[in-house]
Amino acid sequence: MKADRGVTQDVELTADDLKELAGQFKAEYKSKIGQDFPDDPKEQLMGAIKAVFRSWDNPRANVYRRDNDIPYSWGTAVNVQSMAFGNMGDDCGTGVAFTRDPATGAKGLFGEFLTNAQGEDVVAGVRTPMKIAEMEQKFPEAFKQFTEVCKTLEDHYRDMQDMEFTVEHGKLYMLQTRNGKRTAQAALQIACDLVDEGMRTEEEAVAMIDPRNLDTLLHPQFDAAALKAATPMGKGLGASPGAACGKVVFTADDAVAWAEKGEKVVLVRLETSPEDITGMKAAQGILTVRGGMTSHAAVVARGMGTCCVSGCGDIAMDEEDKKFTLAGQTFTEGSEISIDGTTGNIYGGIIPTVDASIAGTFGRVMAWADKYRTLKVRTNADTPADAKKARELGAEGIGLCRTEHMFFEEDRIAAFREMICADTVEEREAALEKILPYQQGDFKALYEALEGNPVTIRFLDPPLHEFVPTEEEDIKKLADAQGKSVEDIKTIIASLHEFNPMMGHRGCRLAVTYPEIAKMQTKAVIRAAIEVQKEHADWNVKPEIMIPLVCEVKELKYVKKVVVETADAEIAAAGVNLEYEVGTMIEIPRAALTADEIATEADFFCFGTNDLTQMTFGFSRDDAGKFLGAYYDAKIFENDPFAKLDQTGVGKLMETAIKLGKPVNNKLHVGICGEHGGDPSSVEFCHKIGLDYVSCSPFRVPIARLAAAQAAISSKH
Ligand code: PEP
Ligand code: MG
């Protein structure tokens, strides 16, 4: 209708236009529902109430809840109240405001206002609103009262408030208030300011920050030099900070489809609506033509930590043909673009990004977290670079080094394949001799990166067939290297085939069949430790050797014997003193259930909750994704048990293992290194059941530190 009438604002439509529009909506209703739109206000009200309750179960609500750890069982509520109208003339208006800037955390009123409008116009972003300060000129009395109310509310809730209000014929009505959503940067700033203002204690400040949010602080920013050299072709509002570059897509479905192909995408929309949530999640960044800082796109992107530029009105959008023009350039699906969610600048092409730098408030809050937490935080790292990054982010050790990840480089894999395809122990040992120096060098670099903090090296875990060549050319190379025929190699490869490799010849089963692998890895670990100990006498270098996928104490005992004999011989030959530990992963239900036996042979337990989840549920960790969607739809599951620890079942096995293990070995230390080690609610559970540490990927280390502190603080109160 607006396009038809050549206007841009709802209020520019005439009463007749609106009548016509209402008629069209009624006809649409009848064609869809099969009956007239009800005239009875009670019926209308009941319809509206039912719609709110129904909304609890729509697909986007389910996705949102899963992302935000909100249980389905909570249900929702409906308030019915009389309406204040912001659209009854020029002495009316409506607005949304925060008591502090939700992007930066700076103290001071921040918000938007529209005259002669309803709240929907502000939040849906159909009109670009004015800044809240301009309300002072238009409605001085209401504005004065509003600022007083803001202070009252913030003092009461002792947190930044997000408020909606309406002015009806000059009179202020407060519609709602809640603790405002904020960027991670703002969350840290506000927490520090509230402590400095005497409103909150350090512990309360730590408890206020959503650990998952911190992730966004670690997101990339544009490379400064490249950014300086680039000229923006347009500007919108910097609605959610960070930098994004990628290929332009125009619909949420396209965003998901391109992202699944491994492409980075920027979702460009006129405005976003809740239907776009999956696309927004898949995108590196979001760019909208309409909408202010409180529009759907801005609020949702900030919540997700995704970069967003909103309200770039200069874009001429053609949604139908999937193209837009800006500054004379036309962009179609797949064109490249970069957006800066801090400045609002938009650039053609790709501007390279660099890792984010961490601001001062981050360090301050992390220091508080470290003061209050008791759970240690380690990292899962296989390379010195990952280990260094994790150290910078506060990791206190390596909880898992997956040694199989160290074999994939060209020259290493060749030696490794020779080892797999060896016919005799001698042939195998010869191949292992070639691998040993690589491993030793890697382990040394890890010890150096960790500067005397604990390093757990896990012995080889994956099925051997993952390493064998598949290309004809590589098979020939291997045959030549080993003086075998191509046919021989193919027969060996065929013999390695497994129907269910995840439950097959992997983990300590490899060391049981080929003890020489464990021997080589032990030599590499111990020799590296001895070298580092010599160079850094002040570090406490104490290797922790971890045996994976143990299900039976005798199995551990068998492999441990190989490790201990080899390690002791190495230490004796070097004429040094070196302590080391041999522990096990607990990742098979039988290991948890017989932990009292296993603990007699283990210096430590580390829960491999990826495999423990797989085997407790009987869900293949590689394939569960294919059917979990149906489980969410049927409300059988609310979360992916591979991401969020199943405390009821898998958690019970963990508790059982601790209860059985600790009494027989009072030195036993216990950690977790499955994916759950970086998930806040799982970290809380680990604290509760008495783990010593969690171990997670480097970028999740700050999240785990904060979650561990929150768990300690909440269990105290
Ligand atoms: C686990 O199973 O949880 C684990 C950490 O080992 P991986 O993921 O390497 O099997
Ligand atoms: Mg495992």
PDB file of C-alpha atoms and ligand atoms in Angstrom, residues 400 402 404 458 461 506 585 587 607-612 621 673-675, ligand 1:
ATOM      1  CA  LEU A 400      44.036 -33.620  25.978  1.00  0.00           C
ATOM      2  CA  ARG A 402      45.130 -36.053  20.468  1.00  0.00           C
ATOM      3  CA  GLU A 404      46.670 -38.922  15.994  1.00  0.00           C
ATOM      4  CA  ARG A 458      46.841 -39.199  24.912  1.00  0.00           C
ATOM      5  CA  ASP A 461      43.158 -43.458  19.363  1.00  0.00           C
ATOM      6  CA  ARG A 506      40.873 -47.991  18.085  1.00  0.00           C
ATOM      7  CA  MET A 585      40.177 -41.921  29.828  1.00  0.00           C
ATOM      8  CA  GLU A 587      34.730 -43.117  28.013  1.00  0.00           C
ATOM      9  CA  PHE A 607      36.123 -38.353  31.148  1.00  0.00           C
ATOM     10  CA  GLY A 608      35.910 -38.628  27.378  1.00  0.00           C
ATOM     11  CA  THR A 609      32.303 -37.597  27.299  1.00  0.00           C
ATOM     12  CA  ASN A 610      32.123 -37.665  23.491  1.00  0.00           C
ATOM     13  CA  ASP A 611      32.546 -41.416  23.469  1.00  0.00           C
ATOM     14  CA  LEU A 612      30.858 -41.864  26.840  1.00  0.00           C
ATOM     15  CA  ARG A 621      28.565 -39.574  17.362  1.00  0.00           C
ATOM     16  CA  CYS A 673      38.070 -33.484  27.985  1.00  0.00           C
ATOM     17  CA  GLY A 674      35.008 -34.219  25.856  1.00  0.00           C
ATOM     18  CA  GLU A 675      33.328 -31.304  24.034  1.00  0.00           C
TER      19      GLU A 675
HETATM   20  C1  PEP B   1      36.021 -38.163  24.050  1.00  0.00           C
HETATM   21  O1  PEP B   1      35.658 -39.254  23.610  1.00  0.00           O
HETATM   22  O2  PEP B   1      35.297 -37.419  24.732  1.00  0.00           O
HETATM   23  C2  PEP B   1      37.361 -37.649  23.721  1.00  0.00           C
HETATM   24  C3  PEP B   1      37.784 -36.523  24.237  1.00  0.00           C
HETATM   25  O3  PEP B   1      38.080 -38.351  22.811  1.00  0.00           O
HETATM   26  P1  PEP B   1      37.834 -38.245  21.216  1.00  0.00           P
HETATM   27  O4  PEP B   1      36.858 -37.144  21.003  1.00  0.00           O
HETATM   28  O5  PEP B   1      39.163 -37.988  20.623  1.00  0.00           O
HETATM   29  O6  PEP B   1      37.300 -39.608  20.930  1.00  0.00           O
END
